[in-house]
Short mmCIF file of C-alpha atoms and ligand atoms in Angstrom, two decimals:
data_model
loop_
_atom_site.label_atom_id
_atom_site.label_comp_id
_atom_site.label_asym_id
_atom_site.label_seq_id
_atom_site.Cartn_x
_atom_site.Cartn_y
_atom_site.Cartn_z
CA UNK F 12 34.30 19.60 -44.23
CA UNK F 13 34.55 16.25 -43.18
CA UNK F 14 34.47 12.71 -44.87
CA UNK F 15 31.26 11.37 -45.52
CA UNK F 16 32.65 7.57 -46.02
CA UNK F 17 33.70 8.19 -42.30
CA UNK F 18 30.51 8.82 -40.97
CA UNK F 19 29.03 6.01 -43.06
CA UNK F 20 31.56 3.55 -41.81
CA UNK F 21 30.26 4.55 -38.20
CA UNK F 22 26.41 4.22 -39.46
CA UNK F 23 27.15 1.09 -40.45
CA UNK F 24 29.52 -0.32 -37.17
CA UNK F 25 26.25 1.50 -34.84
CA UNK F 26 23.38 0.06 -36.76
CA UNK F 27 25.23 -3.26 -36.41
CA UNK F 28 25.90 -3.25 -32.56
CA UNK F 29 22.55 -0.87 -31.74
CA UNK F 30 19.67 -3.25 -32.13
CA UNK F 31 17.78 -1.56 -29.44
CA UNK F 32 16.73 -3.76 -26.45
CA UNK F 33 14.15 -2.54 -24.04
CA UNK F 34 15.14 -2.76 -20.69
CA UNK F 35 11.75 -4.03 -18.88
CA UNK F 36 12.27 -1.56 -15.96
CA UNK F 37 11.55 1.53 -17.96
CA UNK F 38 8.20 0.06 -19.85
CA UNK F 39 4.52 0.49 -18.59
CA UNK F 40 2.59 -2.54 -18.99
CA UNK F 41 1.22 -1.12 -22.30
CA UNK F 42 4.97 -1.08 -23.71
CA UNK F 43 5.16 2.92 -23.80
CA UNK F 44 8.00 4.19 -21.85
CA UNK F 45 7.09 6.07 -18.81
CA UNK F 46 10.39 8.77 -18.51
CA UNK F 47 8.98 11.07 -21.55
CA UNK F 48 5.30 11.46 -19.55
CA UNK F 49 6.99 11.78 -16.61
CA UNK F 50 9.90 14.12 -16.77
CA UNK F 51 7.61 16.73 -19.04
CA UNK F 52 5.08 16.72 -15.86
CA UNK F 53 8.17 17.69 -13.61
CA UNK F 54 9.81 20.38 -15.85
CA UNK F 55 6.29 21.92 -15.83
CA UNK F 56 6.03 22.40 -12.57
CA UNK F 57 5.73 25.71 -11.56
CA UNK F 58 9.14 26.48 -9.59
CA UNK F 59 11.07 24.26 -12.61
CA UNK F 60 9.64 26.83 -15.12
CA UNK F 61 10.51 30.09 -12.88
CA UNK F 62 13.47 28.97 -12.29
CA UNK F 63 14.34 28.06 -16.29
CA UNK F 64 12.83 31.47 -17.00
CA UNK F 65 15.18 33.35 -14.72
CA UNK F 66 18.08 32.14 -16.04
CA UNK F 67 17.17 32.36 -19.51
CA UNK F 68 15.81 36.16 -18.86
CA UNK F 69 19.58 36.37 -17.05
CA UNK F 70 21.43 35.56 -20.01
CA UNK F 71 19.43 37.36 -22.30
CA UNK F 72 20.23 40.82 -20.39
CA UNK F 73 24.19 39.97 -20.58
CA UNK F 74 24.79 38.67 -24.07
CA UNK F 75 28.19 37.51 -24.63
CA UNK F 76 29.80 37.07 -28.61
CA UNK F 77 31.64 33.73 -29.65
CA UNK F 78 34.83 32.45 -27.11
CA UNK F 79 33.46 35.45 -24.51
CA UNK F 80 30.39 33.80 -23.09
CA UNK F 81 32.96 34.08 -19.24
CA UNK F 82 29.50 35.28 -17.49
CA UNK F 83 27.14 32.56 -19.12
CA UNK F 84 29.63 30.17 -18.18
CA UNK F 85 30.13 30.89 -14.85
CA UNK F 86 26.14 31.22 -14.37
CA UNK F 87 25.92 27.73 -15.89
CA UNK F 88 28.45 26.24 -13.42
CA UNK F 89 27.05 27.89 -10.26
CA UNK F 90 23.84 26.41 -11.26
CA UNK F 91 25.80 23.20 -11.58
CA UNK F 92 27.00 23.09 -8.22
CA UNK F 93 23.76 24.36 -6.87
CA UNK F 94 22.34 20.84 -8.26
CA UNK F 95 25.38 18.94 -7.46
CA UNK F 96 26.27 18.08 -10.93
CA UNK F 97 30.55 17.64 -11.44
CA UNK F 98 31.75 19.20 -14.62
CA UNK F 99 34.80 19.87 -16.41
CA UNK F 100 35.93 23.38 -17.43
CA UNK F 101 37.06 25.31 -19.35
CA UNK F 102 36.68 23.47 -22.98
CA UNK F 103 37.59 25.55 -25.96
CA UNK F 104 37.73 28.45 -23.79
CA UNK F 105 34.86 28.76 -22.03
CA UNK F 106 33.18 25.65 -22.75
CA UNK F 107 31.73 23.37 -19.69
CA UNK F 108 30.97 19.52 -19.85
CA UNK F 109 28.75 18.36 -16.68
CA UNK F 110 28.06 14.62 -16.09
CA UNK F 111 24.49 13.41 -14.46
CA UNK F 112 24.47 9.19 -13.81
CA UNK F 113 26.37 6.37 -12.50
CA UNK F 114 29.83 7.64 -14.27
CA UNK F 115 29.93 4.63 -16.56
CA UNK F 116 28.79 3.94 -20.04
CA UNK F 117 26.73 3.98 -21.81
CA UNK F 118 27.37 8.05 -22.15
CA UNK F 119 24.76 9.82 -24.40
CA UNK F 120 25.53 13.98 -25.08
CA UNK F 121 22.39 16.64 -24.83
CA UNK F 122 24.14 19.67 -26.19
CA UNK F 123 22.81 23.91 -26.02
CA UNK F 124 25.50 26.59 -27.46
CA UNK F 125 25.84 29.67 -25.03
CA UNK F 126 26.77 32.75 -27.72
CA UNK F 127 24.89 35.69 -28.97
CA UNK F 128 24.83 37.81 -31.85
CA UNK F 129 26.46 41.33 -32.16
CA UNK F 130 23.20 42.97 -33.20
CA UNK F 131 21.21 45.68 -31.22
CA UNK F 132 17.91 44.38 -29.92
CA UNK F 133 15.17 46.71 -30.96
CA UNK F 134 12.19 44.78 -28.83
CA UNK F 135 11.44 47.27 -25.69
CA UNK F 136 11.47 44.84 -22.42
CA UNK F 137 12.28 44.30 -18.49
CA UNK F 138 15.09 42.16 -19.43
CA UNK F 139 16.10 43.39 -22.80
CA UNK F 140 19.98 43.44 -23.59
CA UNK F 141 21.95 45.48 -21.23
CA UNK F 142 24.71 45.34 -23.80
CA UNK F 143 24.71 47.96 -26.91
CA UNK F 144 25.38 46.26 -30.20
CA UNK F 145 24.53 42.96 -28.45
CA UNK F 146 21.71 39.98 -28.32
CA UNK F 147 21.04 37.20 -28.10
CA UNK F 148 18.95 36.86 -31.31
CA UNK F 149 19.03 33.15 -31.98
CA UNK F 150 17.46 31.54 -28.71
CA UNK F 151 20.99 30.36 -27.48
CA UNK F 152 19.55 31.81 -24.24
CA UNK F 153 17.09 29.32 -24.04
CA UNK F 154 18.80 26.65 -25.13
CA UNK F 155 21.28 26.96 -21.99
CA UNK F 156 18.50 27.09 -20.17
CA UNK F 157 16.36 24.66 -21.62
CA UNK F 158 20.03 22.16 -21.15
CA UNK F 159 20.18 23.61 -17.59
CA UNK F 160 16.44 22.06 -17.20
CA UNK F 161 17.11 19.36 -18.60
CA UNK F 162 19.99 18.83 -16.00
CA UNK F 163 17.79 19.51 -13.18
CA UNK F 164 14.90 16.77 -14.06
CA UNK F 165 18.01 14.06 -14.70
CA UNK F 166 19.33 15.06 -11.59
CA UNK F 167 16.18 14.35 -9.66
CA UNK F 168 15.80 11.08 -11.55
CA UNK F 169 19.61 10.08 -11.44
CA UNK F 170 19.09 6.77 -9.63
CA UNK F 171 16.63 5.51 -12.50
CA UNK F 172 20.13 6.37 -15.40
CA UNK F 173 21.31 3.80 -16.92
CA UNK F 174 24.78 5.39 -17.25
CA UNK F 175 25.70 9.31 -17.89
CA UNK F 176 24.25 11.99 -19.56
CA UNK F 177 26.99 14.65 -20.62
CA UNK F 178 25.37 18.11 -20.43
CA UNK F 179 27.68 19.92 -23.41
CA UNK F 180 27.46 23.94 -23.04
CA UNK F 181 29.38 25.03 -26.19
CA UNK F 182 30.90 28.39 -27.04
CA UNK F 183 30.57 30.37 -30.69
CA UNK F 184 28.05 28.50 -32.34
CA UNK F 185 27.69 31.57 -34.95
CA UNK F 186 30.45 30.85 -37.04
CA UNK F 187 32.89 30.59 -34.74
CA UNK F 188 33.05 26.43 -35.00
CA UNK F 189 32.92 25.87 -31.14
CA UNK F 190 31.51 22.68 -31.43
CA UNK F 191 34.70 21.36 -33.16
CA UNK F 192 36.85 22.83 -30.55
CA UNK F 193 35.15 21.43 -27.50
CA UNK F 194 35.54 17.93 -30.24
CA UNK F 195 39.13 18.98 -30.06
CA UNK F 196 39.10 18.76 -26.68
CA UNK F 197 37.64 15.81 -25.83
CA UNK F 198 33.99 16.46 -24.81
CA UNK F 199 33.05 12.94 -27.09
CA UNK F 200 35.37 10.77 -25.97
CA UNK F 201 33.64 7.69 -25.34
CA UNK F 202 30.22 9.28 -25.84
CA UNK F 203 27.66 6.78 -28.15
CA UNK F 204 25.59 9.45 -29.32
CA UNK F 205 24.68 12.99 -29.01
CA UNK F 206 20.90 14.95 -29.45
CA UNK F 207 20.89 18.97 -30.03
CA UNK F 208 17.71 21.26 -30.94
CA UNK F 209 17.21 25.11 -31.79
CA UNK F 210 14.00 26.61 -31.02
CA UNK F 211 11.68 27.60 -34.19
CA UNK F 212 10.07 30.93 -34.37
CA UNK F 213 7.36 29.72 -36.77
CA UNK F 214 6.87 25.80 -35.45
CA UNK F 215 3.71 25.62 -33.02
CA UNK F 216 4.65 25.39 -30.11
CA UNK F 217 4.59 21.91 -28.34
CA UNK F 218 5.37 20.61 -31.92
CA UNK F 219 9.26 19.08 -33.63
CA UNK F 220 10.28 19.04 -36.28
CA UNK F 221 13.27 16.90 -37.77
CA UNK F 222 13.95 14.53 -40.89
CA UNK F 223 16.43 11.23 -41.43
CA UNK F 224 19.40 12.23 -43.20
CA UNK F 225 20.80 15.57 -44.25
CA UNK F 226 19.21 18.48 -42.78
CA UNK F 227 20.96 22.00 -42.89
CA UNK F 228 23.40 22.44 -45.44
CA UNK F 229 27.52 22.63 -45.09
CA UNK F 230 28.49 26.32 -45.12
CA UNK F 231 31.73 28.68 -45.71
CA UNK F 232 32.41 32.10 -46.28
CA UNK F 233 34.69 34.38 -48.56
CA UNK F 234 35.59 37.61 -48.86
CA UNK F 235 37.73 39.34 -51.82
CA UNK F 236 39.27 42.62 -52.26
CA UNK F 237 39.09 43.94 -56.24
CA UNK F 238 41.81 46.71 -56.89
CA UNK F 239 42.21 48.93 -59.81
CA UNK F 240 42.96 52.19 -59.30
CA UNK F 241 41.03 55.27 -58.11
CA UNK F 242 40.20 58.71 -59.59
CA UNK F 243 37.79 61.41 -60.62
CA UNK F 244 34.67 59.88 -61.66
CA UNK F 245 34.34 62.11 -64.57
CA UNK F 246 37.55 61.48 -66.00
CA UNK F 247 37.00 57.25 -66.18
CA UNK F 248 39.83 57.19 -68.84
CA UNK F 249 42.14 57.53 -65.78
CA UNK F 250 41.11 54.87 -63.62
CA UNK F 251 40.47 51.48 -63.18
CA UNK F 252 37.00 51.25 -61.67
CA UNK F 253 36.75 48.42 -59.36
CA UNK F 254 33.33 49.25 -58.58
CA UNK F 255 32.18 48.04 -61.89
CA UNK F 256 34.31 45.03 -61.97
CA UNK F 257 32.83 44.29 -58.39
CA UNK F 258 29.57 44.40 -59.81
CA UNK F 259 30.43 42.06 -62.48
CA UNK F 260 32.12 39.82 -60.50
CA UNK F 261 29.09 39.23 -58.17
CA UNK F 262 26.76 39.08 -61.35
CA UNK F 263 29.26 36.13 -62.37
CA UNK F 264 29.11 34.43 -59.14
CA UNK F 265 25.33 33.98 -59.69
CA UNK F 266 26.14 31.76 -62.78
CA UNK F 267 28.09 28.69 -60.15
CA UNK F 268 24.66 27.85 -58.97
CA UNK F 269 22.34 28.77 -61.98
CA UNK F 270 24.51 27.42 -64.62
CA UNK F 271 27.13 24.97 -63.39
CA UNK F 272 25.61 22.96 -60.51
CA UNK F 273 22.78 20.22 -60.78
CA UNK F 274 19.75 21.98 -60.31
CA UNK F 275 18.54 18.62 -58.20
CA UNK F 276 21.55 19.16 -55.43
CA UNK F 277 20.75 22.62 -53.75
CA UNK F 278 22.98 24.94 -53.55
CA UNK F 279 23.52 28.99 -52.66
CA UNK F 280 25.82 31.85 -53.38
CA UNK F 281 25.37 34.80 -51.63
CA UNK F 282 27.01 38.12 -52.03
CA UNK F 283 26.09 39.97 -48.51
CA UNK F 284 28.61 42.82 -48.27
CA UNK F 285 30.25 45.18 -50.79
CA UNK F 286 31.78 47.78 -49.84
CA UNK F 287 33.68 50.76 -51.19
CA UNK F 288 33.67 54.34 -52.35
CA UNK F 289 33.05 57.07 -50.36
CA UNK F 290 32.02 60.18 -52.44
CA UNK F 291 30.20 60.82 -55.28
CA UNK F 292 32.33 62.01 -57.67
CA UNK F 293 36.12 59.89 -56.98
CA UNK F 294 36.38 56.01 -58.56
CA UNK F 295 37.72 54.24 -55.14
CA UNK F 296 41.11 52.25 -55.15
CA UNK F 297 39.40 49.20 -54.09
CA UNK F 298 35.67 47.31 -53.27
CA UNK F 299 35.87 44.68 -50.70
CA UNK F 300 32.81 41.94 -51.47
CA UNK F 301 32.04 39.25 -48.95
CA UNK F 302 29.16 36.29 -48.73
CA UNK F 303 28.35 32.91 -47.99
CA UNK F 304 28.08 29.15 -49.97
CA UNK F 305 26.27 26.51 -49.53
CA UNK F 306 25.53 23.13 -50.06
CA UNK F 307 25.13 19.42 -49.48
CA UNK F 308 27.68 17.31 -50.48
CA UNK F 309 31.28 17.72 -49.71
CA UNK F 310 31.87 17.22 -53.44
CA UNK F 311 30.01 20.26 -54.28
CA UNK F 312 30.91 22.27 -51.69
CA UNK F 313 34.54 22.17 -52.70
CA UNK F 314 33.37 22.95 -56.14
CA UNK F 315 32.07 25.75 -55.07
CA UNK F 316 34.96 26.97 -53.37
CA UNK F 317 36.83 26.29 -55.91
CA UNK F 318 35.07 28.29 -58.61
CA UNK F 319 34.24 30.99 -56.15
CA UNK F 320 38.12 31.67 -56.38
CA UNK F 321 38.47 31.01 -60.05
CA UNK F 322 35.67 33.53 -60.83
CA UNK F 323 36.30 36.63 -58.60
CA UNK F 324 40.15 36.68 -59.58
CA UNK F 325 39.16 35.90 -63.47
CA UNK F 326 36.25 38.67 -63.61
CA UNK F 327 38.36 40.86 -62.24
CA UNK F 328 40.96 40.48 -64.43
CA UNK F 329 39.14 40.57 -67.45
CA UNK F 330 38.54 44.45 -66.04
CA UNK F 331 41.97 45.18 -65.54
CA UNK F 332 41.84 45.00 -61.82
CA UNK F 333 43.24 42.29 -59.31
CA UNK F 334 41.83 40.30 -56.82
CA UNK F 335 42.81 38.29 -53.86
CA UNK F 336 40.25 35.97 -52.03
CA UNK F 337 40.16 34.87 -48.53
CA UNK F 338 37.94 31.96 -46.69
CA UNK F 339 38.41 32.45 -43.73
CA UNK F 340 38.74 29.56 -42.08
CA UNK F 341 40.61 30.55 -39.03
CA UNK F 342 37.83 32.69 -37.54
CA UNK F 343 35.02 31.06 -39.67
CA UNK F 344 35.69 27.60 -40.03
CA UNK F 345 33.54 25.45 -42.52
CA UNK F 346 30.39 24.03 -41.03
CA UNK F 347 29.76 20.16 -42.52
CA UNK F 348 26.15 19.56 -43.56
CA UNK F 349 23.86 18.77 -40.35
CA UNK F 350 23.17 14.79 -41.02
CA UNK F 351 20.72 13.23 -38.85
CA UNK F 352 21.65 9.41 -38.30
CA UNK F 353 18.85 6.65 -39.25
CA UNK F 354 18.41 5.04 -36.73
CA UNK F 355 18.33 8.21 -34.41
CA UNK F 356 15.48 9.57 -36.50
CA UNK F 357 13.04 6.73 -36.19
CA UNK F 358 14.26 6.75 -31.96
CA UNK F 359 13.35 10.24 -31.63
CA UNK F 360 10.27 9.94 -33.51
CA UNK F 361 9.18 6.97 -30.93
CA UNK F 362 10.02 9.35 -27.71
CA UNK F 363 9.03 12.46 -28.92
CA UNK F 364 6.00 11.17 -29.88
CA UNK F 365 5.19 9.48 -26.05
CA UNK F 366 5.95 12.64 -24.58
CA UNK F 367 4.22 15.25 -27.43
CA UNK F 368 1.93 12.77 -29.42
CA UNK F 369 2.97 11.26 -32.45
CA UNK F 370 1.11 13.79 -34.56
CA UNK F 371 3.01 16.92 -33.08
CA UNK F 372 6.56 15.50 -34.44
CA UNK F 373 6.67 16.62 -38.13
CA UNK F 374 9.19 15.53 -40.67
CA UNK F 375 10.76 18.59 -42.34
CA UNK F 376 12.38 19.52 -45.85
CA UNK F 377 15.76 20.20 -45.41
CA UNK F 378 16.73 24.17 -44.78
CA UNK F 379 20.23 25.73 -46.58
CA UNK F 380 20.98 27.15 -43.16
CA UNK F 381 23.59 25.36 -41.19
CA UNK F 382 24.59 24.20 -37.77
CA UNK F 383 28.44 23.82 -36.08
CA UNK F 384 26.37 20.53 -34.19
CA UNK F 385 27.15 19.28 -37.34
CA UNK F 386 31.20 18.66 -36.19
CA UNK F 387 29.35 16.56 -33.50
CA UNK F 388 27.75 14.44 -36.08
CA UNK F 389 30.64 13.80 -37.89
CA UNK F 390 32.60 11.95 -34.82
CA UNK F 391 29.77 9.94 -33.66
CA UNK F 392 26.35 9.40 -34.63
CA UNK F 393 23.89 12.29 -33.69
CA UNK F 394 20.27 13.95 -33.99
CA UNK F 395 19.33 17.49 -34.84
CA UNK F 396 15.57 18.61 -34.81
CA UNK F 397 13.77 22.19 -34.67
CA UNK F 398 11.55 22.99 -31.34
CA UNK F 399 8.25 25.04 -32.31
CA UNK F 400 7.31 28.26 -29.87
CA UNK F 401 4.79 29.64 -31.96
CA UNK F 402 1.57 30.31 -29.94
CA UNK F 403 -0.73 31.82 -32.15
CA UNK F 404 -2.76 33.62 -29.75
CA UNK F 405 0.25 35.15 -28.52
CA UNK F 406 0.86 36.62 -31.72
CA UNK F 407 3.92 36.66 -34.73
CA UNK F 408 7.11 35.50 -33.68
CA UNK F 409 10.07 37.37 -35.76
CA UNK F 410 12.64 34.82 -37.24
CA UNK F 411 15.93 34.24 -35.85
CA UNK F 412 18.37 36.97 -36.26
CA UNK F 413 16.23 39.33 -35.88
CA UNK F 414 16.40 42.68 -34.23
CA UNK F 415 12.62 42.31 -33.05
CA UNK F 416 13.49 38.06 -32.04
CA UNK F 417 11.75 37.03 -28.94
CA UNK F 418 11.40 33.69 -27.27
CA UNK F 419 8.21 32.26 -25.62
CA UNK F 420 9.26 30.87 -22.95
CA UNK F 421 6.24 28.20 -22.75
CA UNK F 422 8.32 26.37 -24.94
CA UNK F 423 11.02 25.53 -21.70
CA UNK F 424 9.65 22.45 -20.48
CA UNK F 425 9.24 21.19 -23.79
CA UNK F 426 12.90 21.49 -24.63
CA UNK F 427 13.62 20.27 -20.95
CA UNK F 428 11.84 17.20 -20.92
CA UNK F 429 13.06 16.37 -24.58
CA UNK F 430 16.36 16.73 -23.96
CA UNK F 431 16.13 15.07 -20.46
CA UNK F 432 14.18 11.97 -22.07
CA UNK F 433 16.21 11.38 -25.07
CA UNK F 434 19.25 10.81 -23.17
CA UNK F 435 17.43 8.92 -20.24
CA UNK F 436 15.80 6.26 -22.53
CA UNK F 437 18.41 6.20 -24.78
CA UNK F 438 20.50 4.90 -21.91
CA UNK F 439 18.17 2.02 -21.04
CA UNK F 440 17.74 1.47 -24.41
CA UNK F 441 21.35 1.09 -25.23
CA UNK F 442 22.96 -0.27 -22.40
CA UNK F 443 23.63 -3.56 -23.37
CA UNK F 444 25.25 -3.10 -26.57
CA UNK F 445 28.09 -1.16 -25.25
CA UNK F 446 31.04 -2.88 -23.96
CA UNK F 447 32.50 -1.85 -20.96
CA UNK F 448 35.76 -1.35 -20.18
CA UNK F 449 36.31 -2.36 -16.41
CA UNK F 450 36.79 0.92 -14.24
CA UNK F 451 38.51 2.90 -17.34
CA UNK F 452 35.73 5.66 -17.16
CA UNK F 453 35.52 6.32 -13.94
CA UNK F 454 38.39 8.43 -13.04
CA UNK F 455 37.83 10.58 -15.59
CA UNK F 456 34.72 12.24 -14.33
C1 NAG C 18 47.86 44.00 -60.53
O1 NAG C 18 49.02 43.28 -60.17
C2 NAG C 18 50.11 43.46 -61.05
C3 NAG C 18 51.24 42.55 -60.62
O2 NAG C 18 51.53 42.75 -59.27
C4 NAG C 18 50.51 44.93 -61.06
O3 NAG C 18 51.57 45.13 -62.00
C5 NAG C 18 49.30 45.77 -61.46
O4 NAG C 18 49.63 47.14 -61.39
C6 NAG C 18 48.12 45.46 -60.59
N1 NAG C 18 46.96 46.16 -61.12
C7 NAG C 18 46.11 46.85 -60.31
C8 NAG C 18 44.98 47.49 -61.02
O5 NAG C 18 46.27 46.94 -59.12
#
């Protein structure tokens, strides 16, 4: 988790040298910007939308898990050079940064994450998963894509930049913290601000939603292992059970939230796996219990961990049996809470509303689910919002993480053109109130 004074301190330094100034060139006599019109007409063209579709439906047949995505990436780069975009790789493994402008600040980040989930997809299609036990479940498919779109309508437009859009394609989004690692490796450096969206199963489609502020809530994970000491079931004098002290243990954990925290700051404890036993009639050695925590502040998150810890190895103790609890943060490491920057919000609102009308952008409640674009936010100042592909007449989309998940892939030059104008007029927007380094940037690219 990372500091909050820290990311204050940089709200505070941006809204001080951000006062956006239009630059005249990208206003219509009526003061609307033209770019968000504009660049949602070209990504609707008919050969921009085939072509977004067949790489999306391309991904989505070779799902790749966290730190694997070698195939996605290597798809993303050949359509790089196709377009003529440079591009640095590999970040954090197989991560790939590609840079559409004049080379030189201002740089703004449009970010998709390439992963998939290792799930079996149960919805019978051409292009279903051509991998057993994986799929791409969470639309990360069409967010490279929609990022890939978004490249493709910058690149036609690249003379009318400003400065240079970084295209970020990040590995392990699903708990795997590849945002932080491609953070790690540099992909911000010298980047003013950074825009990210997932696509919402149960949003209409052509609508966003987002909110000023914290969003998606800071998340961990644990997982224990209680010991006693097996033997015949019938014969409990015998044993330790650690199947009942499991039990209790999870029954305790559901006092943190109901009991200890303020019920005004939301927070969860979840208890998603137990496991152990095997027969009917023999007390096992040992139950292994995993879940998941939740919450806003970095205060009560680490409350949370704290008495997570405190409670499993205290429970079980109390029933004779011994516990040791492990967070995971090598494999898993904690996500921050998603926190949408101020100024950002009332930005996006302005463009998404010239190229959706103002009435399609929502404002949202915030969700306990969580997002690693939140590392992003914590180095520089950044914006999160959800991209609706509900079509009603199309029928019930199934949430994300679902076995039965499907995209509509109307939503494409939505997310294109959103992406594509965000960073555009953020870079006439901003220009003048970054300094610029003579010829320091230039090299790098
Ligand atoms: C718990 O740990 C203690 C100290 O290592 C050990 O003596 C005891 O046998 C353990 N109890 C169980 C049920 O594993």
């Amino acid at each position: 988790m990372g500091s909050f004074n820290w990311v204050s301190l940089i709200s505070i330094i941006f809204m001080l040298v951000t006062t956006p100034i239009l630059s005249a060139s990208s206003l219509s006599s009526d003061g609307q910007s033209q770019i968000p019109s504009k660049f949602l007409n070209f990504a609707k063209k008919g050969e921009v939308f085939d072509w977004m579709v067949g790489i999306r439906r391309k991904i989505h047949e070779n799902p790749e898990l966290g730190y694997e995505e070698i195939e996605t990436s290597k798809l993303i780069r050949a359509e790089l050079d196709k377009l003529g975009i440079p591009y640095k790789y590999p970040l954090a493994i197989t991560g790939v940064t590609g840079y559409v402008g004049t080379g030189k600040p201002p740089f703004v980040a449009i970010r998709a994450d390439m992963d998939a989930l290792s799930m079996q997809e149960m919805v019978e299609w051409e292009h279903k998963s051509k991998i057993p036990g994986k799929m791409h479940a969470c639309g990360h498919d069409a967010h490279v894509a929609m990022l890939l779109g978004a490249a493709k309508i910058l690149k036609e437009h690249e003379k009318e930049l400003q400065g240079t859009v970084v295209l970020v394609f990040q590995p392990a989004e699903e708990g795997g913290g590849g945002a932080k690692k491609m953070l790690d490796a540099g992909t911000l450096e010298n980047v003013n601000a950074i825009f990210g969206l997932h696509v919402d199963p149960k949003l209409a489609l052509g609508e966003v939603a987002s909110r000023s502020g914290p969003m998606l809530a800071g998340s961990g994970f644990f997982e224990a292992v209680i010991s006693g000491r097996g033997g015949h079931a019938a014969l409990p004098q015998h044993s330790i059970d650690p199947v009942l002290a499991a039990s209790n243990v999870i029954v305790s954990l559901q006092h943190l939230v109901s009991r200890e925290a303020d019920p005004l700051d939301s927070q969860v404890v979840t208890v998603a796996k137990f496991q152990g036993g095997g027969a009917f009639n023999v007390i096992p050695d040992s139950v292994t219990i995993g879940g998941t925590f939740r919450a806003f502040s970095k205060e009560s998150f680490m409350q949370l961990r704290h008495r997570i810890e405190e409670v499993i190895t205290g429970q079980a103790s109390v029933q004779r049996c011994n516990a040791t609890v492990d967070f995971l943060e090598n494999e898993k490491p904690f996500f921050p809470p998603t926190v949408n920057h101020e100024d950002l919000h009332d930005y996006f609102r302005r463009v998404a509303g010239e190229l959706l009308g103002i009435h399609k952008v929502k404002d949202m409640q915030p969700l306990m689910g969580s997002e690693d674009f939140s590392f992003y936010q914590e180095a520089i100042p950044g914006y999160f919002f959800l991209l609706g592909m509900e079509d009603k007449t199309l029928g019930k989309l199934e949430s994300v993480h679902s076995p039965f998940f499907q995209i509509n892939e109307d939503v494409f030059p939505y997310g294109a053109a959103l992406h594509a104008a965000l960073a555009a007029s953020y870079l006439s927007e901003f220009q003048h109130e970054v300094p610029i380094p003579e010829g320091e940037y230039h090299d790098e690219l």
